[in-house]
Coordinates of C-alpha atoms and ligand atoms in Angstrom, one line a residue:
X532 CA 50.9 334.3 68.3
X533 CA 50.7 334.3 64.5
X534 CA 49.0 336.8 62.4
X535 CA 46.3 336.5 59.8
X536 CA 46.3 337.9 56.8
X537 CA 44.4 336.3 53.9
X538 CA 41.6 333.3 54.7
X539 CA 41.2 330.8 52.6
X540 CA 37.5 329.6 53.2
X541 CA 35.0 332.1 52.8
X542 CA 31.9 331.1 55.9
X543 CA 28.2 332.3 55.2
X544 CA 27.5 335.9 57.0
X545 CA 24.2 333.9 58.4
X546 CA 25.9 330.7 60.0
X547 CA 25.0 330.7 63.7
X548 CA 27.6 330.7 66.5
X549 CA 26.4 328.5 69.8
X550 CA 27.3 331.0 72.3
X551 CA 25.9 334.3 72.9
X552 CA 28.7 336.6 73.3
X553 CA 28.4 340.8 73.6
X554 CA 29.8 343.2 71.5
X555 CA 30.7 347.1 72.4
X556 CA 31.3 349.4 69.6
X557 CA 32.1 352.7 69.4
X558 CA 32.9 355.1 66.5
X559 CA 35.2 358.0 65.9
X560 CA 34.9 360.9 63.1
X561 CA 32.9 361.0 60.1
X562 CA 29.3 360.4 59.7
X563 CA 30.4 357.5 57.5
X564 CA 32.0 355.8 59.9
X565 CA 29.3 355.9 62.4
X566 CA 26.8 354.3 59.3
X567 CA 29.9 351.8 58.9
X568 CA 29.6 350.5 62.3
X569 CA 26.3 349.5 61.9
X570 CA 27.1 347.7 59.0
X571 CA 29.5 346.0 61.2
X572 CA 26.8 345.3 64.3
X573 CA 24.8 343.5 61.5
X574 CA 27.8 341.0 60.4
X575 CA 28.6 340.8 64.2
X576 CA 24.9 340.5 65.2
X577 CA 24.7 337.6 62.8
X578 CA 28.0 335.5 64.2
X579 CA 25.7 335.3 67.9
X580 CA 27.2 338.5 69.4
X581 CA 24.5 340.8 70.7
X582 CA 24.9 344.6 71.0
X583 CA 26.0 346.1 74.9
X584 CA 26.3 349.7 75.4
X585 CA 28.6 348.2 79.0
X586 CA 31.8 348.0 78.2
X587 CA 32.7 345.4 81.5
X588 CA 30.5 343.1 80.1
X589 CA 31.6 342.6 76.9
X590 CA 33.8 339.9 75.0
X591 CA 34.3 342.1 71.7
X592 CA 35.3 345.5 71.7
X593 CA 35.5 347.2 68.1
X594 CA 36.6 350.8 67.6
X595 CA 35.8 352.4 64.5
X596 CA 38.5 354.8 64.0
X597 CA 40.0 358.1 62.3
X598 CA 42.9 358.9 60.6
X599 CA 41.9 362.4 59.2
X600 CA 43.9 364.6 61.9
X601 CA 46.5 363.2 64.0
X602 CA 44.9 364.6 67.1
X603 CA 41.9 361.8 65.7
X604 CA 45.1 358.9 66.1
X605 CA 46.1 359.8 69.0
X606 CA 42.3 360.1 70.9
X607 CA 41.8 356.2 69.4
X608 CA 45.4 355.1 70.6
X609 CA 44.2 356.4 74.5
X610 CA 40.9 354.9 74.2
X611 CA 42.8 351.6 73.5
X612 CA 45.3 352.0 76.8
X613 CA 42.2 352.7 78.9
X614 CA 41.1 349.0 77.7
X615 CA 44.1 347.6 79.5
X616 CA 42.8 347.1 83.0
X617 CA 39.7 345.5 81.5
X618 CA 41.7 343.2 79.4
X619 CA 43.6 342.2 82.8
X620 CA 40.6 341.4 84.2
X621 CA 38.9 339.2 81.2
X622 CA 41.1 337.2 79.9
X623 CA 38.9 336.5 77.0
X624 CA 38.3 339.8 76.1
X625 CA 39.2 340.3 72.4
X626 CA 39.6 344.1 71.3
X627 CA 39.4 345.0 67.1
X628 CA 40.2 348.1 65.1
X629 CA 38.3 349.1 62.4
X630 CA 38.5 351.8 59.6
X631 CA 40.9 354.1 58.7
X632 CA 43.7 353.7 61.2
X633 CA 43.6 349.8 60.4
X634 CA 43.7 350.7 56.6
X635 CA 46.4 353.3 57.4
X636 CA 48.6 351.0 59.8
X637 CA 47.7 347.6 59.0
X638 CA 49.6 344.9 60.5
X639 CA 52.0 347.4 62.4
X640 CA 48.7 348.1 65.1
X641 CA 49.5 344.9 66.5
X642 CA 53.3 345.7 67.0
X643 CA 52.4 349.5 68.2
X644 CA 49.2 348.2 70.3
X645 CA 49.8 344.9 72.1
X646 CA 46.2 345.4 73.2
X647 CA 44.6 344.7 69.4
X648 CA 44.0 341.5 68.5
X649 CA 42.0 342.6 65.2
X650 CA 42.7 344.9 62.3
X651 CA 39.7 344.9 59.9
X652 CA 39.7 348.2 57.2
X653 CA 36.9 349.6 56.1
X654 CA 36.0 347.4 52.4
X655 CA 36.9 344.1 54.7
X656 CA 34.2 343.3 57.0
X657 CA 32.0 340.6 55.5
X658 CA 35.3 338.9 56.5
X659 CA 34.8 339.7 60.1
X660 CA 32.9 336.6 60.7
X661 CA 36.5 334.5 60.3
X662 CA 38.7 336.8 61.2
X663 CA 36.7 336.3 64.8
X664 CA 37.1 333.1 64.2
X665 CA 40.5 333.5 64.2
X666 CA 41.2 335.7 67.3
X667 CA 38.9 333.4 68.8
X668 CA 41.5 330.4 68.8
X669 CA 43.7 332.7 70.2
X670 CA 45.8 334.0 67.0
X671 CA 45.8 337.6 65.8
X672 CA 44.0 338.6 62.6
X673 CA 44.3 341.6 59.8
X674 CA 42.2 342.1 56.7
X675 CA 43.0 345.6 55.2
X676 CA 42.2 344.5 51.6
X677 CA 40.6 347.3 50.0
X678 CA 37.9 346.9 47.0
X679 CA 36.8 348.3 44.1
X680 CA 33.3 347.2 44.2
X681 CA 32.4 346.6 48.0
X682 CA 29.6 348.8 49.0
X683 CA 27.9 346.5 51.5
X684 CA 24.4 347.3 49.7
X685 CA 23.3 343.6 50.9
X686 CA 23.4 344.3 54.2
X687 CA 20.8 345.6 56.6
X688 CA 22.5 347.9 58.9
X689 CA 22.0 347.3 62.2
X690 CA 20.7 350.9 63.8
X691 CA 23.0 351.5 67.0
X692 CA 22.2 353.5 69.8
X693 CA 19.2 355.8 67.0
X694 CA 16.7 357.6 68.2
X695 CA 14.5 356.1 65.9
X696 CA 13.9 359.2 64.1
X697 CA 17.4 360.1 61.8
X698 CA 19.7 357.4 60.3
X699 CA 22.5 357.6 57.7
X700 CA 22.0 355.6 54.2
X701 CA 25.5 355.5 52.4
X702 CA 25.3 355.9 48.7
X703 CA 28.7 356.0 47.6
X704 CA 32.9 354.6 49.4
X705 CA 35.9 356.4 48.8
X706 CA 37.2 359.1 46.9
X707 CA 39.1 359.8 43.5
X708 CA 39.4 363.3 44.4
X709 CA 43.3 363.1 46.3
X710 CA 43.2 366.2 48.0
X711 CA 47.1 366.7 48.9
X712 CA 45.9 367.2 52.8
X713 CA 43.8 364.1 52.8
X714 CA 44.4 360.4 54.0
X715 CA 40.5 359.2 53.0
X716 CA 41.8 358.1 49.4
X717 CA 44.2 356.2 50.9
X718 CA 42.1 354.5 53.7
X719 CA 38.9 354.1 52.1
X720 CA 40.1 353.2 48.4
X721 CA 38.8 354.4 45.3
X722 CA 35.4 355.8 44.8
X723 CA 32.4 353.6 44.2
X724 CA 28.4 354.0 44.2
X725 CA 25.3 351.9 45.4
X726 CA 23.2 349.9 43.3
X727 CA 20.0 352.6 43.7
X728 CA 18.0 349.5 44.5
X729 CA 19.4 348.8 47.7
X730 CA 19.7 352.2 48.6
X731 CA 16.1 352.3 48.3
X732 CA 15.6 349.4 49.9
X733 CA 17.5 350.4 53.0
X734 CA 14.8 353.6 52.8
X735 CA 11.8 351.8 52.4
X736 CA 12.7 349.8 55.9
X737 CA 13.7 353.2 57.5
X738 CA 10.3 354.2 56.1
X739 CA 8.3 351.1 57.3
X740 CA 10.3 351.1 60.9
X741 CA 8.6 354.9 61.2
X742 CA 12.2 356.9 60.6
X743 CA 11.3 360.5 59.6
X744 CA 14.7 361.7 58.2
X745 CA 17.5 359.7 56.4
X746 CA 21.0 361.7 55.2
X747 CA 22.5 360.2 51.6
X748 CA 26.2 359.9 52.9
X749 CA 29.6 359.1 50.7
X750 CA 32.5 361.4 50.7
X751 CA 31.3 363.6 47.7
X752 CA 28.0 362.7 47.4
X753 CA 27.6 364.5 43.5
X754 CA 30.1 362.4 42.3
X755 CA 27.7 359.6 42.8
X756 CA 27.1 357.7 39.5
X757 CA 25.2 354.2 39.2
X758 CA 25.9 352.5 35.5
X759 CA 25.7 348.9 36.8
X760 CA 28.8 348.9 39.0
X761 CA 32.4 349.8 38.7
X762 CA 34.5 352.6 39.2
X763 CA 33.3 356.0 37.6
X764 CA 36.7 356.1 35.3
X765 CA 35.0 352.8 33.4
X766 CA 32.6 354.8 32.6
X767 CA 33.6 356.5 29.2
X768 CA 33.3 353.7 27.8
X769 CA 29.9 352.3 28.7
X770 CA 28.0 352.2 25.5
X771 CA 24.8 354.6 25.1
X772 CA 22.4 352.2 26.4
X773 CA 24.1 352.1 30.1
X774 CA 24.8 355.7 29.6
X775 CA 21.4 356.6 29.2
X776 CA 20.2 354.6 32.1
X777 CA 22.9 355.9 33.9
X778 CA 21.9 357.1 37.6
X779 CA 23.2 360.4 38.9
X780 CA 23.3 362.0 42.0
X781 CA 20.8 364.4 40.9
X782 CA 18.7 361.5 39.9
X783 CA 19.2 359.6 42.8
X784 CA 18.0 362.4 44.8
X785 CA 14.2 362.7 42.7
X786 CA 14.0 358.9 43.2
X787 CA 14.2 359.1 46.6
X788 CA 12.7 362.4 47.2
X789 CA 9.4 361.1 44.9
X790 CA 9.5 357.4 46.6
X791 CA 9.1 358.7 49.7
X792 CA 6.9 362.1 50.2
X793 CA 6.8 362.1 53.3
X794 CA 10.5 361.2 54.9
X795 CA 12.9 364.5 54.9
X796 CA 16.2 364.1 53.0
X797 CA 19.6 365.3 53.2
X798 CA 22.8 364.3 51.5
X799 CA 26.8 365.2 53.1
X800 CA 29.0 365.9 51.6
X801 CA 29.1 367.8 48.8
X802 CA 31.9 369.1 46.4
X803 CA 32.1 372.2 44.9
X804 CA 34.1 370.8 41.7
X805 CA 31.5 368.1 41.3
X806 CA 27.9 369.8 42.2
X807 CA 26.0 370.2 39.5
X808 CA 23.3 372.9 39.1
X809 CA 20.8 369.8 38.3
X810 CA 21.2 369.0 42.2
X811 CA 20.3 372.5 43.2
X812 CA 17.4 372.7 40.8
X813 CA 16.2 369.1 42.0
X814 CA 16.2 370.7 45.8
X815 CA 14.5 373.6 44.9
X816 CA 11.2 371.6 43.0
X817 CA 11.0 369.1 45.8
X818 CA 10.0 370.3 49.0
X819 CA 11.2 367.0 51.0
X820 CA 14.7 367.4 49.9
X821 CA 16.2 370.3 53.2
X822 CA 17.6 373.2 51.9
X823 CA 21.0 372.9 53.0
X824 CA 24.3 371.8 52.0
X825 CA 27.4 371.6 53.4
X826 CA 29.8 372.9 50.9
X827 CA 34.1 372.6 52.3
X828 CA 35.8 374.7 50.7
X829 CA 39.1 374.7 53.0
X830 CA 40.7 377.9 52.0
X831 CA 39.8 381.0 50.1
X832 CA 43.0 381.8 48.4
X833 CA 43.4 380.5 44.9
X834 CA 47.4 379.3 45.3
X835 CA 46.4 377.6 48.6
X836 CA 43.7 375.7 46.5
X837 CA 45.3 374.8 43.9
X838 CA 48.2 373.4 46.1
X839 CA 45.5 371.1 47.7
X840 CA 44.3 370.4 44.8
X841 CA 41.4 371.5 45.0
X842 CA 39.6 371.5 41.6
X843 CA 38.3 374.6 42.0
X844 CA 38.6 378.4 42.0
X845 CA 37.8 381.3 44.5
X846 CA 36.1 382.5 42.1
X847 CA 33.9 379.3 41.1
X848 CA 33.4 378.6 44.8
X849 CA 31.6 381.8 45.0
X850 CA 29.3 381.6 41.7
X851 CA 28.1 378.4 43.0
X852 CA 27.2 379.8 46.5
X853 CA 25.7 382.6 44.1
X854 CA 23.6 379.9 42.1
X855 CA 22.4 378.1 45.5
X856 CA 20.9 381.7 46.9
X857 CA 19.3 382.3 43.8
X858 CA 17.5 379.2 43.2
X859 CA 17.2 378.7 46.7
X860 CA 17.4 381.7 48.8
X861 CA 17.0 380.8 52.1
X862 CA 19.5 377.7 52.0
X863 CA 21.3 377.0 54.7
X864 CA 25.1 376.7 53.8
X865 CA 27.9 375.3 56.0
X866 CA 31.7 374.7 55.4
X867 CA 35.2 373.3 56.3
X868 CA 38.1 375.3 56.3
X869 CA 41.8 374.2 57.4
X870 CA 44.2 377.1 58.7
X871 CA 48.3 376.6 58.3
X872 CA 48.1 374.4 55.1
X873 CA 52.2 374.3 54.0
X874 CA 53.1 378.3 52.3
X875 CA 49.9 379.8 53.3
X876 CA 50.9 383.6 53.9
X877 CA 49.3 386.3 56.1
X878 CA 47.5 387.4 52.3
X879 CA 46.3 383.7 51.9
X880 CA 44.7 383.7 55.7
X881 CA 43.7 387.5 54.5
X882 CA 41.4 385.5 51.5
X883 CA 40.1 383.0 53.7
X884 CA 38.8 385.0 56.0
X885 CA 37.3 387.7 52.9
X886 CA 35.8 384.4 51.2
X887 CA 33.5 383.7 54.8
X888 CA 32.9 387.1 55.1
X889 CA 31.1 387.6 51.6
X890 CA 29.6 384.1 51.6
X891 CA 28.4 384.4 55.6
X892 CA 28.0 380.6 56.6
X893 CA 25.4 379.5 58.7
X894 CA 28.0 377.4 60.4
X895 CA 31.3 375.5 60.0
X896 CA 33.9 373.0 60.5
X897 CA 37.6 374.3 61.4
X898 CA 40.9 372.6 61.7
X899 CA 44.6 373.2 61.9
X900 CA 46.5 371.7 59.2
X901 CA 48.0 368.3 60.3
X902 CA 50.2 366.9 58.2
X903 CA 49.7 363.0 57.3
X904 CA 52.1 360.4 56.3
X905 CA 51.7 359.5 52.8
X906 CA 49.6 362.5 51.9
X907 CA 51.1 364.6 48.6
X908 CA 51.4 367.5 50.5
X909 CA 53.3 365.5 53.5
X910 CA 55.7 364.3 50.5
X911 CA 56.2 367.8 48.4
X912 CA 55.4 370.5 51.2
X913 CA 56.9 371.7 54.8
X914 CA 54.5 371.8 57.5
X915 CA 56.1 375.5 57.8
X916 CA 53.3 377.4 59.7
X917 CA 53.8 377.7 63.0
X918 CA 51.9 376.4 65.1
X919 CA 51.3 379.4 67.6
X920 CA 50.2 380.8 64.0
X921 CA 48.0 378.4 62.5
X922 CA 46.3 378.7 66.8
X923 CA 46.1 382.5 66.2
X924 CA 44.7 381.9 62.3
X925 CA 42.1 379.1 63.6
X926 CA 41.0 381.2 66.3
X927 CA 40.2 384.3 64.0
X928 CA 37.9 382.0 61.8
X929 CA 36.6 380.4 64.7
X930 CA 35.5 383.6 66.1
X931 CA 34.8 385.1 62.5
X932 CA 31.7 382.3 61.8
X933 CA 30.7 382.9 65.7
X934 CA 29.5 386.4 64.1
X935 CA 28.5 384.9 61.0
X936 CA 26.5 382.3 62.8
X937 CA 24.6 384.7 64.6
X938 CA 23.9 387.1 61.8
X939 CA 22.1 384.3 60.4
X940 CA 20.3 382.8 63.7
X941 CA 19.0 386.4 64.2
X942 CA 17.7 385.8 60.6
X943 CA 14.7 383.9 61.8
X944 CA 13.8 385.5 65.2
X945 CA 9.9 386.0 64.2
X946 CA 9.5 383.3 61.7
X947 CA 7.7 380.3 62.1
X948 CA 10.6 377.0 61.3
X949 CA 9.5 373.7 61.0
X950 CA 11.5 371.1 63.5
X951 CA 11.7 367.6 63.6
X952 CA 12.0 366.2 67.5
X953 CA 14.4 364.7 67.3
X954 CA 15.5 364.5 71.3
X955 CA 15.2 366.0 74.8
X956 CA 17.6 369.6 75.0
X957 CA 20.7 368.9 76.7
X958 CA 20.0 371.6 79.2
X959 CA 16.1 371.1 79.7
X960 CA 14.5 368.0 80.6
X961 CA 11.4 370.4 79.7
X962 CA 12.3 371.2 76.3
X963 CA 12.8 369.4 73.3
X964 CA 15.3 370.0 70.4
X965 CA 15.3 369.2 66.8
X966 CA 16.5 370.7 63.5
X967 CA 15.3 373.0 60.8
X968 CA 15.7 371.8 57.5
X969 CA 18.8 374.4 57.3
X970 CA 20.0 371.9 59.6
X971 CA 20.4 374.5 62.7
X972 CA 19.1 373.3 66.0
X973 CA 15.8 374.7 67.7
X974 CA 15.3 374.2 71.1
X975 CA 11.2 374.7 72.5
X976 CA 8.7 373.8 75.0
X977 CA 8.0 370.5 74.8
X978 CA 3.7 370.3 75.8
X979 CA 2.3 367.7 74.1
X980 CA 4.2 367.1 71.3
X981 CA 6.7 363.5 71.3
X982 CA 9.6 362.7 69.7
X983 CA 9.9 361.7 65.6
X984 CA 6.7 364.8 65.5
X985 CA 7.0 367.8 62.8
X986 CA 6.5 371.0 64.9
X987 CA 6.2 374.5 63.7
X988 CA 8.0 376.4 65.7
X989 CA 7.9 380.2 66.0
X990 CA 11.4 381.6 67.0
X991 CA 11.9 384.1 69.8
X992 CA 15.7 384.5 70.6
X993 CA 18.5 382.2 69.5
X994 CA 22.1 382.5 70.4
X995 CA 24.9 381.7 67.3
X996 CA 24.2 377.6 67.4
X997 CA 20.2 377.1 69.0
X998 CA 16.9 379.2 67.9
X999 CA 14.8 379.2 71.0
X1000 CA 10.8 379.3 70.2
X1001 CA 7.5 378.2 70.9
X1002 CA 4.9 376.1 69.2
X1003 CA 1.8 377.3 71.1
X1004 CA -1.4 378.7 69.1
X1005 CA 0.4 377.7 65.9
Ligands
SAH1372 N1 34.6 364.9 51.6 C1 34.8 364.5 53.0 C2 35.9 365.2 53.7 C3 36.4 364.3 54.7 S1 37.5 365.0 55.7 C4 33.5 364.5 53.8 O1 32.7 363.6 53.6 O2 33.3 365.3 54.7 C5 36.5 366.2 56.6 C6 37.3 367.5 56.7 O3 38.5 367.3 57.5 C7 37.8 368.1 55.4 O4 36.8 368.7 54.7 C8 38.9 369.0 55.8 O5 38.4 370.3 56.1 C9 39.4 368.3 57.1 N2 40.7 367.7 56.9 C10 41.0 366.7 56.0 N3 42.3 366.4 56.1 C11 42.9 367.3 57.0 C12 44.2 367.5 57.4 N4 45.2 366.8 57.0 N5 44.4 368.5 58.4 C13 43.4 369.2 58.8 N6 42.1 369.0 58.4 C14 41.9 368.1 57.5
F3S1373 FE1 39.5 364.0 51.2 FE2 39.2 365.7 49.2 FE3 38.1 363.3 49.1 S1 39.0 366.2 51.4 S2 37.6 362.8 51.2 S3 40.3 363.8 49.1 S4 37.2 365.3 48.4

């Protein structure tokens, strides 16, 4: 079998294949790849697959993977040995990887994992359509060319598996920022934004299709800046016109938030170093924009930051938390935070934990440091916590924001939220369960009330995660 790795004929993402064959797709880590999957279904949809959620009866299976932790690799590399016995009994079964272990790996998947016949990384797939071509006649196939203007703002996402009520519009790809911990910069290229047209676009069909919320996704979604195209560097030397036309995130955000009234709005994720107090103030005048942001801040001890490069301060992080309360005081604020990073010292952990304690998230992401190949801090830095350490470290912050968590869920026992239904509670076919905008989850009665409805809710108990109401007599 040969491998593919540049096509020479471009085909039309609308020519129609004869035979309807069925895709499966699944997804692995960030919200962007999840919204990058669709994106997918649609250039798949369009070559005569349709969507199966059966994994037996499909021709195509595409996993849309993670590199971000190696625990992320290694869940996407047994996944793919489970595949075996189905790929024994259909011959014709052809399995893909997508995203950032095909950016990160490339041509070696197909060496490492005899069971991939596709590669595809995450600025490649409007090449899908040959590259199926390709594995279709029985020859392997890799595109892992990254770009520095794809943003796929010309294609209609395909919604999988929604339930009609949230969806994911992505406004910006990649990231400039080369935090020495992270792999995205190096799977997902270098940081552009989307034409504001098609992002409005994209919303005004969520709108028309009867969607009620829609989350502004990119990596660091302040960083977002529209000037035509091209990456944001270019951008010092735009002449005044384009400057002055310029979109910004904080722009971006009234546009949307004025287009359309009536849909709710949230953006992920932000970064401290790039959030500007213009976003906060636009949150705070439009009442359609949720008050809540999830700020990562990953550590709380100045040298650990500035090792990660981290273009930020302590200090900083906590007068910008201090500008969120006061212009919006009951915002709901989450974080990430990695234990064990290379040098950190009982003192740095000591900071960390001081940083939650003062700032009192309403909830958070936490991870053990794993190194990645290629990263800075993999090149420069030992992985030199141990591990029973960075357990006993993650563990503490783990149970730290439990209490933190609840302090603030207690917060709204007697107040009246307002939830969007968003789906049946897992533990309760009689209840349903939505968000408030603060993003915490809010589990009620369900009477007569159906799913996509706004519901004021009043709370009466909540444990750390869920606030537990009713919306009777309200
Ligand atoms: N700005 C991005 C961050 C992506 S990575 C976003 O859109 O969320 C998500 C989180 O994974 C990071 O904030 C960080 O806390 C964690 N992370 C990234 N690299 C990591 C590593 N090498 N080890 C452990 N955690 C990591
Ligand atoms: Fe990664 Fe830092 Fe960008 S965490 S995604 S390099 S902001």
């Amino acid at each position: 079998m040969s491998t593919v790795y540049k096509i020479k004929e471009k085909k039309t993402l609308t020519e129609k294949k004869e035979v309807a064959k069925k895709f499966y797709i699944e997804s692995y880590g960030c919200q962007m790849n999840f919204a990058d999957s669709e994106v997918v279904a649609s250039i798949v949809s369009k070559e005569g697959y349709n969507s199966t959620n059966d994994l037996n009866e499909a021709d195509l299976i595409l996993l849309n993977t993670c590199s971000i932790r190696e625990k992320a690799e290694l869940t996407v590399r047994k996944r793919l040995e489970s595949f075996n016995k189905l790929k024994r009994k259909n011959k014709n079964l052809k399995v893909g990887v997508l995203g950032c272990m095909a950016e990160r790996l490339k041509s070696k998947f197909l060496d490492e994992e005899k069971i991939v016949d596709l590669v595809v990384g995450p600025d490649a797939y409007k090449d899908i359509p040959n590259l199926l071509e390709e594995i279709n006649e029985g020859r392997n196939a890799v595109n892992v060319i990254l770009s520095k203007e794809e943003t796929y703002g010309d294609i209609s996402p395909v919604r999988l598996s929604s339930n009609g009520v949230t969806a994911f519009v992505s406004i910006t790809r990649g990231c400039d920022n080369m935090c020495t911990f992270c792999v995205v910069p190096f799977t997902r290229g270098r940081e552009r934004s989307r034409d504001p047209k098609s992002i409005l676009n994209e919303i005004h069909d969520l709108n028309k299709a009867n969607y009620k919320e829609i989350t502004l996704l990119g990596q660091n979604v302040d960083s977002y800046l529209w000037y035509g195209g091209g990456l944001k560097k270019d951008f010092k030397n735009a002449d005044e016109f384009v400057k002055k036309t310029s979109v910004n995130f904080s722009k971006l955000l009234k546009l949307v938030a004025e287009s359309f009234p009536n849909l709710r709005i949230r953006f992920s994720t932000s970064n401290p170093q790039d959030m500007s107090l213009d976003v906060i103030k636009t949150m705070s005048l439009y009442n359609n924009i949720c008050n809540y942001i999830h700020l990562p801040v990953q550590s709380g001890s100045d040298p650990i930051l500035k090792s990660m490069n981290r273009q930020h301060t302590r200090d900083e992080y906590l007068s910008l938390i201090k500008n969120i309360k006061k212009l919006i005081p009951n915002c709901g604020i989450s974080h990430d935070m990695i234990t064990g990073f290379p040098n950190e010292s009982d003192k740095d952990h000591e900071q960390t934990l001081s940083l939650m304690e003062k700032v009192k998230y309403d909830f958070g992401y936490m991870f053990k440091y794993s190194e990645r190949p290629g990263t800075y801090a993999a090149k420069k830095f030992e992985d030199n916590v141990e591990e029973s350490i960075k357990k006993i470290r993650l563990q503490q912050i783990i149970d730290l924001q439990r209490k933190h968590s609840h302090y603030r869920t207690k917060q709204y026992i007697g107040k009246v939220v307002e939830v969007l239904i968003e789906k049946e509670s897992k533990k309760s076919t009689l209840h349903w369960a939505g968000r408030n905008e603060q993003n915490t989850m809010v589990v009620f009665p369900k009477e007569s009330h159906k799913i996509g409805d706004f519901v004021k809710v009043k709370v009466l108990e909540c444990t750390s995660a869920t606030l537990i109401g009713i919306s009777k007599g309200l």
